[in-house]
Short mmCIF file of C-alpha atoms and ligand atoms in Angstrom, two decimals:
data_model
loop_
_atom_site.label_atom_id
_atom_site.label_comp_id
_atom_site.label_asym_id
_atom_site.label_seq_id
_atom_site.Cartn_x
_atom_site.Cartn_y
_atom_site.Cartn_z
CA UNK A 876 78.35 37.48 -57.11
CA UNK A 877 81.53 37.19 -58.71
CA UNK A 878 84.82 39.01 -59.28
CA UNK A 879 86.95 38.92 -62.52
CA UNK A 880 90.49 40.46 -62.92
CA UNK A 881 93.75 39.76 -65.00
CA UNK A 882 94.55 37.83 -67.33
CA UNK A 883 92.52 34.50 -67.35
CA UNK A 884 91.79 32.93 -70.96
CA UNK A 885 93.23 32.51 -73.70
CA UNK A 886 91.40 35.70 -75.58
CA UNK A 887 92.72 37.61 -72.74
CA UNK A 888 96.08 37.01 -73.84
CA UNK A 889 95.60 37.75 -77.01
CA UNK A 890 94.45 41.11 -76.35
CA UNK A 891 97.49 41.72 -73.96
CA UNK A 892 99.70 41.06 -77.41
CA UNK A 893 97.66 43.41 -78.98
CA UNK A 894 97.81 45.94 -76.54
CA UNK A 895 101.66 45.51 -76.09
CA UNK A 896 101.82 45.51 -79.70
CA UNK A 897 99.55 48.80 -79.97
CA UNK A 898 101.74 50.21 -77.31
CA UNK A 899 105.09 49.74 -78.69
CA UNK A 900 103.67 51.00 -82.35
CA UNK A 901 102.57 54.00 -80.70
CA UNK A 902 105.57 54.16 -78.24
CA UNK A 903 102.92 54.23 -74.99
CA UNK A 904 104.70 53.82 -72.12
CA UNK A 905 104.43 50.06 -71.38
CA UNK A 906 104.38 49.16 -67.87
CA UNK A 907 100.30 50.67 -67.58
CA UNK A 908 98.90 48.63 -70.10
CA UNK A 909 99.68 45.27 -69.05
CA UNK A 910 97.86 44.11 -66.35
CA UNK A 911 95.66 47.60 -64.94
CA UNK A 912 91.95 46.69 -66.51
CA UNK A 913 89.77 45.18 -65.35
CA UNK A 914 87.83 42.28 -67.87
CA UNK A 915 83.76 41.05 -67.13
CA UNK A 916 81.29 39.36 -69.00
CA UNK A 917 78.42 41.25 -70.00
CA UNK A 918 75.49 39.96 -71.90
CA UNK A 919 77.88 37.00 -73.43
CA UNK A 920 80.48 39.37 -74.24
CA UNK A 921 84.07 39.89 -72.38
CA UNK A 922 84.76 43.46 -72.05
CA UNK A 923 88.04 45.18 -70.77
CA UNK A 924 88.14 48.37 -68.46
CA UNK A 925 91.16 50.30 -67.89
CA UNK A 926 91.53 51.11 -63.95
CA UNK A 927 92.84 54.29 -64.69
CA UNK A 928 89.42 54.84 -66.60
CA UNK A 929 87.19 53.78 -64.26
CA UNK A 930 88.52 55.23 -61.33
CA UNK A 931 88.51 58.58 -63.64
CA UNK A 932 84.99 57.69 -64.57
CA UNK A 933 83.30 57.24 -61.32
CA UNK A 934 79.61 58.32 -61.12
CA UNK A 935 79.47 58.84 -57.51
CA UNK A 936 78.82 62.25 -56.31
CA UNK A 937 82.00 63.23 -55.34
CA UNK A 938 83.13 62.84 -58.38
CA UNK A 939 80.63 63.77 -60.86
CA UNK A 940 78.40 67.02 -60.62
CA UNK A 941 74.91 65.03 -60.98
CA UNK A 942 72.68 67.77 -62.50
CA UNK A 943 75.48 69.24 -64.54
CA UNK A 944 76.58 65.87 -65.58
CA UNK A 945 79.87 66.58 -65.61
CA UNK A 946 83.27 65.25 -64.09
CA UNK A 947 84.39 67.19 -60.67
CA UNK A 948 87.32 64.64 -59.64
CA UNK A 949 90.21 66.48 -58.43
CA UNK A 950 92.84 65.62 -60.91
CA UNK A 951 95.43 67.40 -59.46
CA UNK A 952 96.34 64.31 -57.19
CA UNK A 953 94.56 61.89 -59.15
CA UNK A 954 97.13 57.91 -59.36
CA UNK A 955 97.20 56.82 -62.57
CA UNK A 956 98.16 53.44 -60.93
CA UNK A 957 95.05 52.95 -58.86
CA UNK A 958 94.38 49.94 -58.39
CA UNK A 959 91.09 47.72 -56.89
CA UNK A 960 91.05 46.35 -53.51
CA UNK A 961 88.05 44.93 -53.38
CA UNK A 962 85.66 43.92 -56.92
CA UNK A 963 81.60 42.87 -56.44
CA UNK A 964 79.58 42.46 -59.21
CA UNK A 965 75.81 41.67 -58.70
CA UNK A 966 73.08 41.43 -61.91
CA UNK A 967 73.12 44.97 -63.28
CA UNK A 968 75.75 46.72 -61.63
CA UNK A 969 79.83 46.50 -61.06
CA UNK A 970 81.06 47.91 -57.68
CA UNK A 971 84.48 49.05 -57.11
CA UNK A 972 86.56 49.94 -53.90
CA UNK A 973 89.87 51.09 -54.76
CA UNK A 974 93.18 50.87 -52.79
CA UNK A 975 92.37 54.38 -50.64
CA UNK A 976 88.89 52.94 -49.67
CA UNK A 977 87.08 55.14 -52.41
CA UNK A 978 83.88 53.04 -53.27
CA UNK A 979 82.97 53.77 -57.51
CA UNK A 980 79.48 51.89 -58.63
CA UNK A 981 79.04 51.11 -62.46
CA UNK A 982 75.43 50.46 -64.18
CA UNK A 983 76.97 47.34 -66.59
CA UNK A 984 74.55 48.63 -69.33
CA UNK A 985 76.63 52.22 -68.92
CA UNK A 986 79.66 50.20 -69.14
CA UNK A 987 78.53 48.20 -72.20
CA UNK A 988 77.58 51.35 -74.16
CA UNK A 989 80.90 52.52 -73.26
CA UNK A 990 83.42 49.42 -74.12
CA UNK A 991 86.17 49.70 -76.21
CA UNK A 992 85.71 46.89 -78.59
CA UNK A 993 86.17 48.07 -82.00
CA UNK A 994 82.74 46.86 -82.94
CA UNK A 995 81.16 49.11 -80.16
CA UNK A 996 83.09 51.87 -80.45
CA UNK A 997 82.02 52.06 -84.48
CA UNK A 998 78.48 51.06 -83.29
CA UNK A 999 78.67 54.27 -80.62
CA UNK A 1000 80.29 56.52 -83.32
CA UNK A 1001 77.44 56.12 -85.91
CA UNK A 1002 74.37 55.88 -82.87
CA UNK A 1003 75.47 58.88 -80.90
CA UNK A 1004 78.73 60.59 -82.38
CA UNK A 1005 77.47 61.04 -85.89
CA UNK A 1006 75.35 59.52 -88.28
CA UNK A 1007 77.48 57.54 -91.05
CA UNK A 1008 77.45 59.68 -94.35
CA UNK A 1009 77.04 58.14 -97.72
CA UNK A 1010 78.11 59.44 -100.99
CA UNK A 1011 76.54 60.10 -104.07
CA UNK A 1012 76.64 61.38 -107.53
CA UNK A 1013 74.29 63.26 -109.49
CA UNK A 1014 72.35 60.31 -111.41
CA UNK A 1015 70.89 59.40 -107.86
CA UNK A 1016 70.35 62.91 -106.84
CA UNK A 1017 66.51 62.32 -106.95
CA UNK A 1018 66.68 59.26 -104.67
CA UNK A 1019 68.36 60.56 -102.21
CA UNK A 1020 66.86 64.25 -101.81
CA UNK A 1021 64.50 63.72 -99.25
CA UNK A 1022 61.30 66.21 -99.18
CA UNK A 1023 59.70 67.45 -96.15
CA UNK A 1024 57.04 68.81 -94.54
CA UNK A 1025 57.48 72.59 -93.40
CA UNK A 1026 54.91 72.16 -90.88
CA UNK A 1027 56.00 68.62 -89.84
CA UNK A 1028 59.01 69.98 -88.74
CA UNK A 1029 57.59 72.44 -87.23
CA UNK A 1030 55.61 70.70 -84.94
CA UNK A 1031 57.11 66.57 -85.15
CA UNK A 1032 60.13 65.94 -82.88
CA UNK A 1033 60.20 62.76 -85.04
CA UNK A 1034 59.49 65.35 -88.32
CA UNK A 1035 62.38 67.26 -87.44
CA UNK A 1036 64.58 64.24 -86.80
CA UNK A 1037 64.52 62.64 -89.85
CA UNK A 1038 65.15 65.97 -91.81
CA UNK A 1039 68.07 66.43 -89.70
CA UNK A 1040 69.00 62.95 -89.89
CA UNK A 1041 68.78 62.48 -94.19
CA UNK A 1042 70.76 66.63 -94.05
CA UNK A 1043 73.67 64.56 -92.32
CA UNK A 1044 73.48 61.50 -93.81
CA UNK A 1045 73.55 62.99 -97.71
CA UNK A 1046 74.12 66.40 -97.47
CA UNK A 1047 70.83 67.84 -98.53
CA UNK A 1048 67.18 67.41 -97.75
CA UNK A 1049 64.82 69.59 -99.41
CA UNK A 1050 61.84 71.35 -96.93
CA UNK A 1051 58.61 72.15 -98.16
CA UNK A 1052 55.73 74.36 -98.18
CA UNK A 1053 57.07 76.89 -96.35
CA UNK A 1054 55.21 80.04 -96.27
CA UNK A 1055 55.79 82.84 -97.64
CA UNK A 1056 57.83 85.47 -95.38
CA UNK A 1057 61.20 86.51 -94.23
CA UNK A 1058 60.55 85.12 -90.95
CA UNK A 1059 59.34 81.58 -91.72
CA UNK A 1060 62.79 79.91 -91.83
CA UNK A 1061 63.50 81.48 -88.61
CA UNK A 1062 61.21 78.81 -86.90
CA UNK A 1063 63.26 75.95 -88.56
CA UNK A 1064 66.53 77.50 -87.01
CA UNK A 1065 65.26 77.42 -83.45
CA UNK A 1066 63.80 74.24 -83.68
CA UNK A 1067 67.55 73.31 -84.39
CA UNK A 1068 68.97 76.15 -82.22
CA UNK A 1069 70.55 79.44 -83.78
CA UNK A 1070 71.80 81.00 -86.88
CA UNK A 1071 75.88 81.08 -87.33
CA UNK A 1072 75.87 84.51 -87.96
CA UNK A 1073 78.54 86.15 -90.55
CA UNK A 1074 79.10 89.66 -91.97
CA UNK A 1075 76.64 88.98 -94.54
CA UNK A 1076 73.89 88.92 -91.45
CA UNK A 1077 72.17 86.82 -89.18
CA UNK A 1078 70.14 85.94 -92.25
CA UNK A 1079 70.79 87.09 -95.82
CA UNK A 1080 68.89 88.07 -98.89
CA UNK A 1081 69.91 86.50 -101.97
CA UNK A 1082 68.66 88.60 -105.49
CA UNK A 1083 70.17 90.75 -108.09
CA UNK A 1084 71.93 94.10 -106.62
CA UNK A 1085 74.21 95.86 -109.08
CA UNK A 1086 76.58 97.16 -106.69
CA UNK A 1087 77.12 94.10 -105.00
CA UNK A 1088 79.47 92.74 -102.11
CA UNK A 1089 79.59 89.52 -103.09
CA UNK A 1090 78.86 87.83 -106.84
CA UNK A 1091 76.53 85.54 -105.40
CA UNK A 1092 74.13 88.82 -105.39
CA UNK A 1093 74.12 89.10 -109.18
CA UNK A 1094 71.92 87.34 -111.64
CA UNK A 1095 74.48 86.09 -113.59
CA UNK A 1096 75.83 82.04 -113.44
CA UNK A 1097 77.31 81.72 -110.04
CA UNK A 1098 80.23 78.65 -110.54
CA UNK A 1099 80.04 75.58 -108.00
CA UNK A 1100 81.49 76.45 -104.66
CA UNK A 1101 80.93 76.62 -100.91
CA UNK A 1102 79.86 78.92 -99.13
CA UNK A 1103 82.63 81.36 -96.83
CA UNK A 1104 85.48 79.23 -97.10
CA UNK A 1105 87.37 81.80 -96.17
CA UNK A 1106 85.84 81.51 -92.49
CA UNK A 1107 88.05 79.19 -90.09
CA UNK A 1108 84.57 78.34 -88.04
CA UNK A 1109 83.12 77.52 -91.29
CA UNK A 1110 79.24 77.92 -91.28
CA UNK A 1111 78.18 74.47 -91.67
CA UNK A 1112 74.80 74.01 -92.74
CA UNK A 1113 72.99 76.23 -95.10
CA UNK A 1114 69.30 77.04 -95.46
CA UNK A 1115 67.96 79.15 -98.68
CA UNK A 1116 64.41 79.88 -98.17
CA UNK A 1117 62.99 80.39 -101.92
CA UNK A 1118 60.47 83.11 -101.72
CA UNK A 1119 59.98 84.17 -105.16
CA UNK A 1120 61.82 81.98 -107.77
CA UNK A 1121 62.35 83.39 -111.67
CA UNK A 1122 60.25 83.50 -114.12
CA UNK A 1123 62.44 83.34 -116.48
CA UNK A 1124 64.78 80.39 -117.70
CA UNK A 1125 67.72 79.27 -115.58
CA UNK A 1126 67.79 80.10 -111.63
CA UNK A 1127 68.82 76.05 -111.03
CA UNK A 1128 70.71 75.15 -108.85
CA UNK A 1129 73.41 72.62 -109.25
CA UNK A 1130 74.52 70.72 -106.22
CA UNK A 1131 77.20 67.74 -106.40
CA UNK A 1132 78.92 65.91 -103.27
CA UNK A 1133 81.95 66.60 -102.31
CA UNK A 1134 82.38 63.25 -100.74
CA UNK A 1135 81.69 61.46 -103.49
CA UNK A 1136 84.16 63.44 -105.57
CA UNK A 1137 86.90 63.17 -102.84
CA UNK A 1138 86.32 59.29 -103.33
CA UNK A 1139 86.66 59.61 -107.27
CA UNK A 1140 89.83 61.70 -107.19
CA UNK A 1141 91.39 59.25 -104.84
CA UNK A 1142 90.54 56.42 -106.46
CA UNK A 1143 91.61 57.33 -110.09
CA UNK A 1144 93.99 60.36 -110.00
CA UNK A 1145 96.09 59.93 -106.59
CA UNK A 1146 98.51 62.80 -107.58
CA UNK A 1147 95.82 65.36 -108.02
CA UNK A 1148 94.18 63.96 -104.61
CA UNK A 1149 97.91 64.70 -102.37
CA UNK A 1150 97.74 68.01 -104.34
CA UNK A 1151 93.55 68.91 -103.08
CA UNK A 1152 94.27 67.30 -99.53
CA UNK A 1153 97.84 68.63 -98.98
CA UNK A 1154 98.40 72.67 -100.92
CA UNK A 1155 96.81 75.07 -98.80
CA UNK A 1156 95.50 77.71 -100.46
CA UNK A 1157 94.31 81.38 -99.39
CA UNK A 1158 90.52 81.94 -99.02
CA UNK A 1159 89.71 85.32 -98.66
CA UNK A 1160 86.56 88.02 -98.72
CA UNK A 1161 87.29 91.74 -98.13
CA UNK A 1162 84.63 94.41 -98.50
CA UNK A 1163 81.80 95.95 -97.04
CA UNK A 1164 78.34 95.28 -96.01
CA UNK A 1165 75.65 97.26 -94.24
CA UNK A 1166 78.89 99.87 -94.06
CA UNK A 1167 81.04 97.17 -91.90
CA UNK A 1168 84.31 96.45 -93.55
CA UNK A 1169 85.66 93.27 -93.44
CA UNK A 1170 89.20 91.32 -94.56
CA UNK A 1171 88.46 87.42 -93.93
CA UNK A 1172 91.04 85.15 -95.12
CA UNK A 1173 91.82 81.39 -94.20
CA UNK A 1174 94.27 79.16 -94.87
CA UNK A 1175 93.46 75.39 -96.12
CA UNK A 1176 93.38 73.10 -99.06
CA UNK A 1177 90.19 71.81 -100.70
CA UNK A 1178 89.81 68.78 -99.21
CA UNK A 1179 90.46 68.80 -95.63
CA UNK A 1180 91.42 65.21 -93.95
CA UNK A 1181 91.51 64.10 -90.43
CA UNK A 1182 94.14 62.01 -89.00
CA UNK A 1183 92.54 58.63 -90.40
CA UNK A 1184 91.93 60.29 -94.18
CA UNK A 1185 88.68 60.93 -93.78
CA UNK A 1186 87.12 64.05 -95.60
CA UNK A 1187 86.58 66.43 -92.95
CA UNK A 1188 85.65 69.89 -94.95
CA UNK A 1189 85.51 70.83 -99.00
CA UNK A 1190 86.82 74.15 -99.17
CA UNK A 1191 86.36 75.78 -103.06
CA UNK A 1192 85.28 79.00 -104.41
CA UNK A 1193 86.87 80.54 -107.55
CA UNK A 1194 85.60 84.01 -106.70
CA UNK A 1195 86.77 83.80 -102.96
CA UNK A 1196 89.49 82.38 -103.58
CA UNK A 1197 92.92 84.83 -102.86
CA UNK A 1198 95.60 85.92 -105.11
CA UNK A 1199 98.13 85.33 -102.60
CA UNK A 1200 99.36 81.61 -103.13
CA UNK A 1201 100.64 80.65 -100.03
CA UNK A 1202 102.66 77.49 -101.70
CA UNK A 1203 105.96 77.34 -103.51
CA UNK A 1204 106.17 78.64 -107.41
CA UNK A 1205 106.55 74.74 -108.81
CA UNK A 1206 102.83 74.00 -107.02
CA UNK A 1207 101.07 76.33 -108.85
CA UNK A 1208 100.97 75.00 -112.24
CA UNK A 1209 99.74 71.25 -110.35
CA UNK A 1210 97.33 72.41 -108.20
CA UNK A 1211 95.61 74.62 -111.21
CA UNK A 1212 95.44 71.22 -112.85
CA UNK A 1213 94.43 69.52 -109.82
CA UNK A 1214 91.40 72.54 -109.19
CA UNK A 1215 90.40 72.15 -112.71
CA UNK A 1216 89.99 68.84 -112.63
CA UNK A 1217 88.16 68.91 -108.86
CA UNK A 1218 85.87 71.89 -110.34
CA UNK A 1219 85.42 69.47 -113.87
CA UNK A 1220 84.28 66.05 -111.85
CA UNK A 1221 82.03 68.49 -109.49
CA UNK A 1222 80.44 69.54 -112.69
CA UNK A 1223 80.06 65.66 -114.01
CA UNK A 1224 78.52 64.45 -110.75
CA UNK A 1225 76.13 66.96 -109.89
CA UNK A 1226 72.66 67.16 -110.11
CA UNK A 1227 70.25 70.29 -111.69
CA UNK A 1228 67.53 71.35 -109.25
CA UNK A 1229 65.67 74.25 -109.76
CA UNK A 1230 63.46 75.28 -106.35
CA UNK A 1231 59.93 76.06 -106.14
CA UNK A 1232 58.28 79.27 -104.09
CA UNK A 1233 57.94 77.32 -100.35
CA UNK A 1234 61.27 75.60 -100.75
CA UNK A 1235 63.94 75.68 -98.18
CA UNK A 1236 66.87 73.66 -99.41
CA UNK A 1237 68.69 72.62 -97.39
CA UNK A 1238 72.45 71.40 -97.72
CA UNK A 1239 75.84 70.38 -95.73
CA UNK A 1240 77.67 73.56 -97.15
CA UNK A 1241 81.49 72.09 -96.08
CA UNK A 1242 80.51 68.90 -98.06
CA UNK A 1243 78.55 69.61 -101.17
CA UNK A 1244 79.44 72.10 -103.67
CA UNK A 1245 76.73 74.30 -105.00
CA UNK A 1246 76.09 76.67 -107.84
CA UNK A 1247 73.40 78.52 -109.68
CA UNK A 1248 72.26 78.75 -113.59
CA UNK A 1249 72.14 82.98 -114.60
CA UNK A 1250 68.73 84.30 -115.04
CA UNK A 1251 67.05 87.42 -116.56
CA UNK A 1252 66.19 89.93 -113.58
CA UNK A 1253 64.49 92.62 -113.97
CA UNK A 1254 61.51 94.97 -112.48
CA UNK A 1255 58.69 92.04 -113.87
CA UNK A 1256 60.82 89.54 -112.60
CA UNK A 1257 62.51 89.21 -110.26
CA UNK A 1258 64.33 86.10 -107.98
CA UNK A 1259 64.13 86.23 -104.06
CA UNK A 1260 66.11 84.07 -101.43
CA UNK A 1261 66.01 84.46 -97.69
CA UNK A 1262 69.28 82.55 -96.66
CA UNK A 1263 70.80 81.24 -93.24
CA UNK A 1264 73.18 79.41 -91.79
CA UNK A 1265 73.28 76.77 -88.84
CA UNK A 1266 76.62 74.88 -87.67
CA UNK A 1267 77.23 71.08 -87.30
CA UNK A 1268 77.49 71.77 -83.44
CA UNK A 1269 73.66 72.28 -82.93
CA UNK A 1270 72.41 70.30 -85.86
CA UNK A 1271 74.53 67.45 -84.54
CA UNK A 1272 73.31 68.11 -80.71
CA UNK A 1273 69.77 68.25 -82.32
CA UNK A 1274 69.99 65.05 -83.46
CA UNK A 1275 71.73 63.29 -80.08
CA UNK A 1276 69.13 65.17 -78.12
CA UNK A 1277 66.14 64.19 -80.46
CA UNK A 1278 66.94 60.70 -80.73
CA UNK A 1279 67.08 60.42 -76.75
CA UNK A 1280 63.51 61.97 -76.41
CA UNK A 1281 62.39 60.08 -78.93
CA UNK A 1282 63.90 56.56 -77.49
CA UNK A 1283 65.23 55.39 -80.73
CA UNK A 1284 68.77 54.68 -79.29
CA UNK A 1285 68.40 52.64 -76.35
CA UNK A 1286 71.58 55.01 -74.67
CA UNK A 1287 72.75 54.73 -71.34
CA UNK A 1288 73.02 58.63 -71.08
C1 OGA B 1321 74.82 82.00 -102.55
C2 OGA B 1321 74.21 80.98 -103.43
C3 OGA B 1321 72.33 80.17 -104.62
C4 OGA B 1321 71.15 80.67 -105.38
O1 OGA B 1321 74.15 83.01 -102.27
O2 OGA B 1321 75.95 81.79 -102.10
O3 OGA B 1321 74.84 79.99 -103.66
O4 OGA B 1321 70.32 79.82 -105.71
N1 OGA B 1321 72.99 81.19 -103.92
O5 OGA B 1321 71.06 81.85 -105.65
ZN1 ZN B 1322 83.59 58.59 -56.91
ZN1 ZN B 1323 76.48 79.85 -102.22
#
């Protein structure tokens, strides 16, 4: 038994300076971060605890709601300065009884999987928050397009795992032998969980129409783009179920990532990157279908960044793309070069694909960029997709829940 608090080596001081110094660069309020965590040795390592996070963390029953796993502290007189009285620390577990006698008991593996060293918190992020991504460009297209099994995934937790997993990884991940019906993809969906529904349906039918609500529905070349940019809830995933392909030439698709692009454009033509990240533009779809009227529109440049730069969202479709330009008149002329040149490298990176009957390609459809060759349609021959979409939020919460079940991550959850 053994109790560990403040500041006692040498690395401990060290990561006071840092915390000072990451205080003051972020202008934190000082006084908390000095001295309130608590530091312990676990498995070799020396990890820090704030009080003010464990105390906010405690497991106990009081204050967490065991079956719905979720925090019931009463914050509304919750001290940010509590402090320990009293720290015990057996083998596996870390117990805590703060200044008004309340008693908090930690697992130290639940503690581990939760410390805030950068190397943990990146080795959390990719195990549990979301799988690391890599790029690529078109040459490797065939490498990295993973086929599966319709009926594996289907009836494999571990089959539909690592379709889910290589879908976030890369983008796309082709399914196969599917059978032939409208229904069949719906099985895939609620082995994820549920369509993301749109006014084009809770599933769609992609094939020639004349009189059509939206150009996708004609034979003729559809340009690279994503899919309903125009949506703020973008749908994330999407799922085009080949049931009858074309006889005739062309019907390809042509899929390129976005990521990789994103990379490119940064790398080599900076100006034309602050001009996709930063000019907002006006996506927009107004019409009809299955005698709704609709009048979408959405706000946001092509490549959307979080706060650290990283590519959250590729927004780009020449048909749904407004004429309203919601910039100034001197950023039109740049970002049309800065489009062109975004629609150009899409075009140089991307791979030709054309699907077989029993195909269900899959692809990240706020990341890759997509397109499809014309073809001849007529009464002899004719092209058939069954379409649907699935958001990030399930296929994401898929994934967390399969990988639990199926013990690969060794989580403290
Ligand atoms: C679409 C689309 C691809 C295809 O409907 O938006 O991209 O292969 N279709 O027809
Ligand atoms: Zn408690
Ligand atoms: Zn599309």
């Amino acid at each position: 038994m053994f109790v560990l608090n403040r500041v006692q080596s040498i690395n401990n001081i060290f990561r006071q300076v840092n915390l000072i110094k990451n205080a003051l660069e972020n202008n934190y309020p000082l006084k908390r971060w000095l001295h309130d965590h608590l530091t312990l040795a676990i498995l070799g390592e020396n990890l820090s605890f704030p009080y003010v996070w464990l105390r906010d963390n405690c497991q106990c029953e009081m204050c967490f709601h065991q079956s719905a796993r979720s925090r019931i502290l009463d914050w509304s007189n919750f001290d940010l300065d509590v402090k320990p009285r009293d720290v015990v620390r057996d083998e596996n577990s870390l117990q805590v009884t703060w200044t008004d006698g309340h008693k908090s008991k930690f697992d130290l593996n639940w503690l581990k999987f939760r410390s805030f060293t950068a190397d943990n918190q990146q080795r959390y992020n990719e195990a549990i928050y979301k799988p690391k991504k890599i790029t690529w460009s078109g040459e490797q297209f065939q490498k990295i397009c993973t086929k599966h099994e319709y009926d594996e995934i289907l009836n494999s937790d571990k089959g539909l795992y690592n379709w889910l997993l290589k879908l976030s990884t890369y983008g796309v991940a082709l399914i196969q032998n599917t059978p032939n019906s409208e229904t069949a993809i719906d099985s895939i969906v609620e082995r994820i969980g549920f369509t993301k529904r749109t006014h084009y349906g809770v599933k769609f039918i992609v094939q020639h129409v004349a009189n059509t609500s939206n150009v996708a529905y004609l034979s003729s070349n559809l340009q690279m783009h994503t899919d309903l940019p125009y949506y703020e809830y973008c749908p994330g995933a999407n799922l085009l179920h080949c049931l009858v392909q074309t006889k005739s030439l062309g019907g390809e698709n042509l899929l390129s990532d976005g990521h990789f692009i994103a990379e490119h454009i940064k790398e080599n033509y900076p100006d034309q990157y602050k001009l996709l990240t930063e000019v907002e533009v006006e996506w927009s779809d107004i019409g009809t279908e299955d005698k709704n009227d609709f009048f979408k529109l959405y706000r946001a440049p092509v490549i959307c960044l979080d706060k650290h730069g990283a590519v959250t969202r590729i927004n780009f479709s020449i048909p749904q793309r407004g004429s309203h330009f919601p910039g100034t008149i001197d950023m039109v002329k740049p970002w049309y070069e800065a489009h062109r040149l975004f629609l150009a490298l899409n075009h140089r990176f991307s791979a030709k694909f054309k699907t077989k009957e029993g195909d269900i390609l899959a692809f990240d459809n706020i990341r890759l960029l997509h397109g499809r060759n014309a073809y001849e349609d007529n009464n002899d021959n004719v092209r058939k997709l069954i379409g649907a979409y699935v958001d990030w939020d399930e296929i994401y919460s898929r994934l967390r829940c399969l990988k639990i079940k199926l013990k690969s991550e060794d989580t403290v959850y």
